[in-house]
Coordinates of C-alpha atoms and ligand atoms in Angstrom, one line a residue:
M670 CA -2.2 4.2 -1.1
I671 CA -4.5 7.2 -1.7
R672 CA -4.3 10.1 -3.3
I673 CA -6.8 13.2 -2.9
E674 CA -6.8 16.3 -5.5
Q675 CA -8.7 19.4 -5.0
V676 CA -11.6 17.7 -3.4
D677 CA -14.3 19.7 -2.2
M678 CA -17.5 18.4 -0.4
I679 CA -20.3 20.8 -0.4
F680 CA -23.6 19.9 1.2
G681 CA -26.8 21.5 0.3
V682 CA -25.5 23.2 -3.0
G683 CA -27.8 26.1 -3.7
T684 CA -29.6 25.8 -0.7
P685 CA -29.8 28.2 2.4
D686 CA -28.3 25.3 4.4
E687 CA -25.2 25.1 1.9
N688 CA -22.4 23.8 4.0
A689 CA -18.6 23.6 2.7
A690 CA -17.6 20.3 5.0
L691 CA -14.4 19.8 2.8
T692 CA -12.6 22.5 1.0
H693 CA -9.5 22.4 -1.4
I694 CA -8.5 18.8 0.3
N695 CA -5.0 17.5 -1.2
L696 CA -3.4 14.6 0.5
T697 CA -1.3 11.7 -0.4
V698 CA -1.3 9.1 2.1
N699 CA 1.4 6.5 1.3
P700 CA 1.2 2.8 2.0
G701 CA 2.2 1.5 5.4
D702 CA 1.6 5.1 6.9
F703 CA -0.3 5.1 10.1
V704 CA -1.9 8.6 10.0
T705 CA -3.6 10.0 13.4
V706 CA -6.3 12.6 12.4
I707 CA -7.4 15.3 15.1
G708 CA -9.7 18.4 14.8
S709 CA -12.6 19.9 16.6
N710 CA -16.2 18.8 16.0
G711 CA -17.5 19.5 12.6
A712 CA -14.1 20.0 11.1
G713 CA -14.9 17.5 8.3
K714 CA -12.9 14.3 9.7
S715 CA -15.6 11.8 9.3
T716 CA -16.8 13.5 5.7
L717 CA -13.0 13.1 4.6
Y718 CA -13.6 9.2 5.2
N719 CA -17.0 9.3 3.7
V720 CA -15.5 10.6 0.2
I721 CA -12.4 8.2 0.5
A722 CA -14.8 5.2 1.3
G723 CA -17.3 6.3 -1.3
S724 CA -20.4 7.0 1.0
Y725 CA -21.0 9.9 -1.3
P726 CA -18.8 11.3 -4.3
P727 CA -17.2 14.4 -3.9
T728 CA -18.7 17.7 -5.1
K729 CA -15.5 18.5 -6.9
G730 CA -12.1 17.1 -7.2
R731 CA -10.6 13.4 -7.8
I732 CA -9.4 10.7 -5.6
F733 CA -7.0 7.8 -6.7
L734 CA -5.8 4.6 -5.4
T735 CA -2.1 4.3 -5.9
N736 CA 0.8 2.0 -5.3
E737 CA -1.2 -1.2 -6.2
E738 CA 1.1 -3.8 -7.2
N739 CA 2.3 -3.4 -10.8
K740 CA -0.6 -1.1 -11.4
P741 CA -0.8 2.3 -12.5
D742 CA -2.8 4.6 -10.3
R743 CA -6.5 4.0 -10.8
E744 CA -9.3 7.0 -10.3
I745 CA -12.0 5.7 -7.8
T746 CA -13.8 9.1 -7.3
R747 CA -17.0 7.4 -8.7
E748 CA -16.5 4.2 -7.6
A749 CA -19.2 2.4 -5.5
E750 CA -18.6 2.0 -1.8
Y751 CA -19.2 -1.6 -1.8
K752 CA -16.5 -2.2 -4.5
R753 CA -14.2 0.1 -2.2
A754 CA -15.0 -2.1 0.7
R755 CA -12.8 -4.6 -0.9
Y756 CA -9.6 -2.6 -0.2
I757 CA -11.1 -0.2 2.6
G758 CA -12.1 -1.4 6.0
R759 CA -13.8 1.1 8.1
I760 CA -14.7 1.2 11.8
F761 CA -16.9 3.5 13.5
Q762 CA -17.1 4.6 17.4
N763 CA -20.3 2.7 18.0
P764 CA -19.1 -1.2 18.8
L765 CA -22.8 -2.2 17.9
L766 CA -22.2 -1.1 13.9
G767 CA -19.4 -3.5 12.8
T768 CA -21.3 -6.8 13.8
A769 CA -24.7 -8.3 13.3
G770 CA -26.2 -8.8 16.9
K771 CA -28.9 -11.3 16.0
M772 CA -26.6 -13.5 14.4
T773 CA -24.0 -16.1 16.1
L774 CA -20.3 -15.4 16.4
A775 CA -19.8 -18.3 14.0
D776 CA -22.1 -16.7 11.0
N777 CA -20.7 -13.1 11.7
M778 CA -17.2 -14.6 11.1
M779 CA -18.4 -16.6 8.2
L780 CA -19.6 -13.5 6.4
C781 CA -16.5 -11.4 6.5
H782 CA -14.6 -14.9 5.6
K783 CA -16.8 -15.5 2.6
K784 CA -15.9 -12.0 1.3
G785 CA -12.6 -13.6 0.1
Y786 CA -14.3 -16.5 -2.0
K787 CA -16.7 -14.6 -4.2
G788 CA -19.4 -16.9 -5.7
L789 CA -18.2 -19.8 -3.8
T790 CA -20.6 -21.4 -1.1
I791 CA -18.6 -22.3 1.7
S792 CA -20.0 -24.1 4.8
L793 CA -18.8 -23.9 8.1
N794 CA -17.1 -27.1 8.5
K795 CA -15.0 -28.4 11.5
R796 CA -11.7 -26.9 10.1
M797 CA -13.1 -23.6 9.7
R798 CA -14.6 -23.4 13.2
E799 CA -11.2 -24.5 14.6
Q800 CA -9.4 -21.7 12.3
F801 CA -11.9 -19.2 13.7
R802 CA -11.4 -20.3 17.3
E803 CA -7.7 -19.8 16.8
R804 CA -8.3 -16.2 15.5
L805 CA -10.7 -15.5 18.6
R806 CA -8.0 -16.9 21.0
S807 CA -5.6 -14.4 19.7
L808 CA -7.9 -11.6 20.6
D809 CA -7.4 -12.6 24.2
M810 CA -11.1 -11.3 24.9
G811 CA -12.7 -15.0 25.9
L812 CA -14.5 -15.3 22.9
E813 CA -12.8 -18.5 21.6
N814 CA -15.5 -20.9 23.2
R815 CA -19.0 -18.7 22.3
L816 CA -18.9 -19.6 18.7
N817 CA -22.6 -20.3 18.8
D818 CA -23.5 -17.2 21.2
N819 CA -25.2 -14.2 19.6
V820 CA -23.0 -11.5 19.2
E821 CA -25.5 -9.3 20.9
L822 CA -24.7 -10.8 24.2
F823 CA -21.0 -9.6 24.0
S824 CA -19.9 -6.5 25.6
G825 CA -18.8 -3.4 23.8
G826 CA -15.1 -4.1 24.1
Q827 CA -15.6 -7.6 22.8
R828 CA -17.7 -6.3 20.0
Q829 CA -15.2 -3.9 19.1
A830 CA -12.2 -6.3 19.1
L831 CA -14.4 -8.6 17.0
T832 CA -15.3 -5.8 14.5
L833 CA -11.5 -5.2 14.1
L834 CA -10.9 -8.9 13.7
M835 CA -13.6 -9.2 11.0
T836 CA -12.4 -6.1 9.3
V837 CA -8.8 -7.3 9.2
M838 CA -9.9 -10.8 7.9
S839 CA -11.8 -9.3 5.0
G840 CA -8.3 -8.3 3.5
P841 CA -8.1 -4.4 3.3
S842 CA -5.2 -2.3 2.4
L843 CA -6.5 0.7 4.0
L844 CA -8.3 0.9 7.5
L845 CA -10.2 4.0 8.3
L846 CA -10.9 4.1 12.1
D847 CA -13.2 7.0 13.3
E848 CA -12.8 7.4 16.9
H849 CA -13.0 3.5 17.3
T850 CA -12.0 3.6 20.9
A851 CA -13.9 6.7 22.1
A852 CA -17.1 4.8 23.1
L853 CA -15.2 2.4 25.4
D854 CA -13.9 2.3 29.0
P855 CA -10.2 3.1 29.4
R856 CA -9.2 -0.6 29.9
N857 CA -11.2 -1.7 26.7
A858 CA -10.0 1.1 25.0
E859 CA -6.3 0.1 25.6
I860 CA -7.0 -3.2 24.6
I861 CA -8.7 -2.2 21.3
M862 CA -5.5 0.3 20.6
N863 CA -2.9 -2.4 21.2
L864 CA -4.9 -4.8 18.9
T865 CA -5.0 -2.1 16.3
L866 CA -1.3 -1.8 16.5
R867 CA -0.7 -5.5 16.2
F868 CA -3.0 -5.9 13.3
A869 CA -1.5 -3.0 11.5
A870 CA 1.8 -4.4 11.7
E871 CA 0.8 -8.0 11.1
H872 CA -1.1 -7.2 7.9
R873 CA 1.0 -4.2 7.1
L874 CA -2.2 -2.0 6.7
T875 CA -2.2 1.5 5.9
V876 CA -4.2 3.2 8.9
M877 CA -6.0 6.5 9.1
M878 CA -7.1 7.0 12.7
I879 CA -9.3 9.9 13.8
T880 CA -9.1 10.4 17.6
H881 CA -10.0 13.1 20.1
N882 CA -7.5 11.8 22.3
M883 CA -4.4 14.3 22.0
S884 CA -2.0 11.9 23.8
H885 CA -3.1 8.8 21.3
A886 CA -2.5 11.2 18.4
L887 CA 0.7 12.3 19.6
E888 CA 1.7 8.6 20.6
Y889 CA 1.0 6.6 17.7
G890 CA 1.6 6.5 14.1
N891 CA 4.1 8.3 11.6
R892 CA 2.1 11.1 10.9
L893 CA -0.5 13.5 12.4
L894 CA -3.2 15.6 10.5
M895 CA -5.3 18.4 12.0
M896 CA -8.3 19.5 10.5
D897 CA -10.2 22.6 11.1
A898 CA -13.5 23.9 9.2
G899 CA -12.8 21.6 6.3
A900 CA -9.4 22.0 5.7
I901 CA -5.9 20.2 6.5
I902 CA -4.4 22.8 8.4
L903 CA -1.4 20.9 9.8
D904 CA 0.3 17.8 8.3
I905 CA 3.3 16.9 10.5
D906 CA 5.8 13.9 9.4
A907 CA 7.5 11.3 11.7
P908 CA 10.6 13.3 12.8
E909 CA 8.7 16.4 13.7
K910 CA 5.8 14.5 15.1
S911 CA 8.3 12.6 17.7
K912 CA 9.0 16.0 19.2
L913 CA 5.3 17.6 19.3
T914 CA 3.5 18.0 22.3
A915 CA -0.2 19.0 23.2
D916 CA 0.8 22.3 23.9
G917 CA 3.0 22.5 20.5
I918 CA -0.2 21.7 18.6
V919 CA -2.3 24.4 20.4
Q920 CA 0.7 27.1 19.7
R921 CA 0.7 25.7 16.0
F922 CA -3.0 26.2 15.7
R923 CA -2.8 29.6 17.2
D924 CA 0.0 30.6 14.9
I925 CA -2.2 29.4 11.8
K926 CA -5.6 30.6 12.7
H927 CA -5.1 33.6 15.0
R928 CA -7.2 32.3 17.7
D929 CA -7.3 29.2 20.3
I930 CA -8.8 25.8 19.4
A931 CA -12.5 25.8 20.3
S932 CA -12.4 24.1 23.6
D933 CA -14.3 20.9 22.8
K934 CA -13.3 17.4 24.0
L935 CA -10.1 17.7 22.0
L936 CA -8.3 19.8 24.6
L937 CA -9.7 18.0 27.6
T938 CA -8.3 14.6 26.9
Ligands
ATP2440 N1 -24.7 14.0 5.3 C1 -24.3 15.4 5.6 N2 -25.3 16.3 5.2 C2 -25.2 17.5 5.5 N3 -24.1 18.0 6.3 C3 -23.3 17.1 6.7 C4 -23.3 15.8 6.3 N4 -22.3 15.0 6.8 C5 -21.7 15.8 7.6 N5 -22.0 17.3 7.3 C6 -21.4 18.6 8.0 O1 -20.3 18.6 7.5 C7 -19.6 19.2 8.5 C8 -18.2 18.2 9.0 O2 -19.0 17.1 9.4 P1 -18.0 15.8 10.0 O3 -18.9 14.8 10.4 O4 -17.1 15.6 8.9 O5 -17.2 16.1 11.2 P2 -16.1 15.7 12.1 O6 -14.9 16.3 12.0 O7 -16.1 14.2 11.8 O8 -16.8 16.0 13.5 P3 -16.7 15.2 14.8 O9 -15.4 15.3 15.7 O10 -17.9 15.9 15.6 O11 -17.2 13.8 14.5 C9 -20.4 19.5 9.7 O12 -20.7 20.8 9.3 C10 -21.6 18.6 9.5 O13 -22.6 19.1 10.0
MG2441 MG1 -16.7 12.4 13.0

């Protein structure tokens, strides 16, 4: 799906604030992988997403899109973010970011629906409303009869469910989740997590999920990455992951770094 070769991301090069957020990152994510990503604050997790999604170009190194049907690997290091948005979907912690609050639910859904039909003008007809309603019903968040309501009226959980649905409707192959359940109460976090798993399976998505919830990182996915100080320090595959515990991760970190994990929110969950 994605191959990252020798990527560095250095902010403020040549200034007193020079900061190496990513150093020598090599990573291949295979189609269908569900990778959980952990690491302390400032480890470089979101920066890794930024270079994958094209928010800014890496200082060094190359990024490739791989395993596209019948196509050779394609370098995307300098491809614009909006172009990558055709195959990369990204969801953030803040449930208000993924949808337009001042627009109705129907109009929000039209926006992502249109993405698939470039250049065509599509009006919201009866059949489409019914289709939207059907998709919303499947969320089980009580949104199917609220197509005319402005999205700002919805709860955080409803908005994040909607963001997830709209992101998936726009047809990405790779889904980048950046602590997408962290701002929700436990019940809504659970609902969003279950929806994530369902959509990933139904649409055969490749998923990377940053989380500070150690038990989520261990429970979900077939692979676990741990980042620290701009590097990937652990890359654990499915067989090993199935046996791994939170204590095991703490111990592995200690073996590699000869110190304890900084006691941030990662350890508390
Ligand atoms: N646009 C930017 N300009 C300058 N420095 C940045 C920028 N974005 C990130 N950084 C720095 O890069 C480092 C990595 O930040 P990043 O946001 O990737 O961490 P993170 O692992 O996502 O942390 P958190 O768990 O707190 O979200 C930090 O030192 C941060 O201050
Ligand atoms: Mg982050």
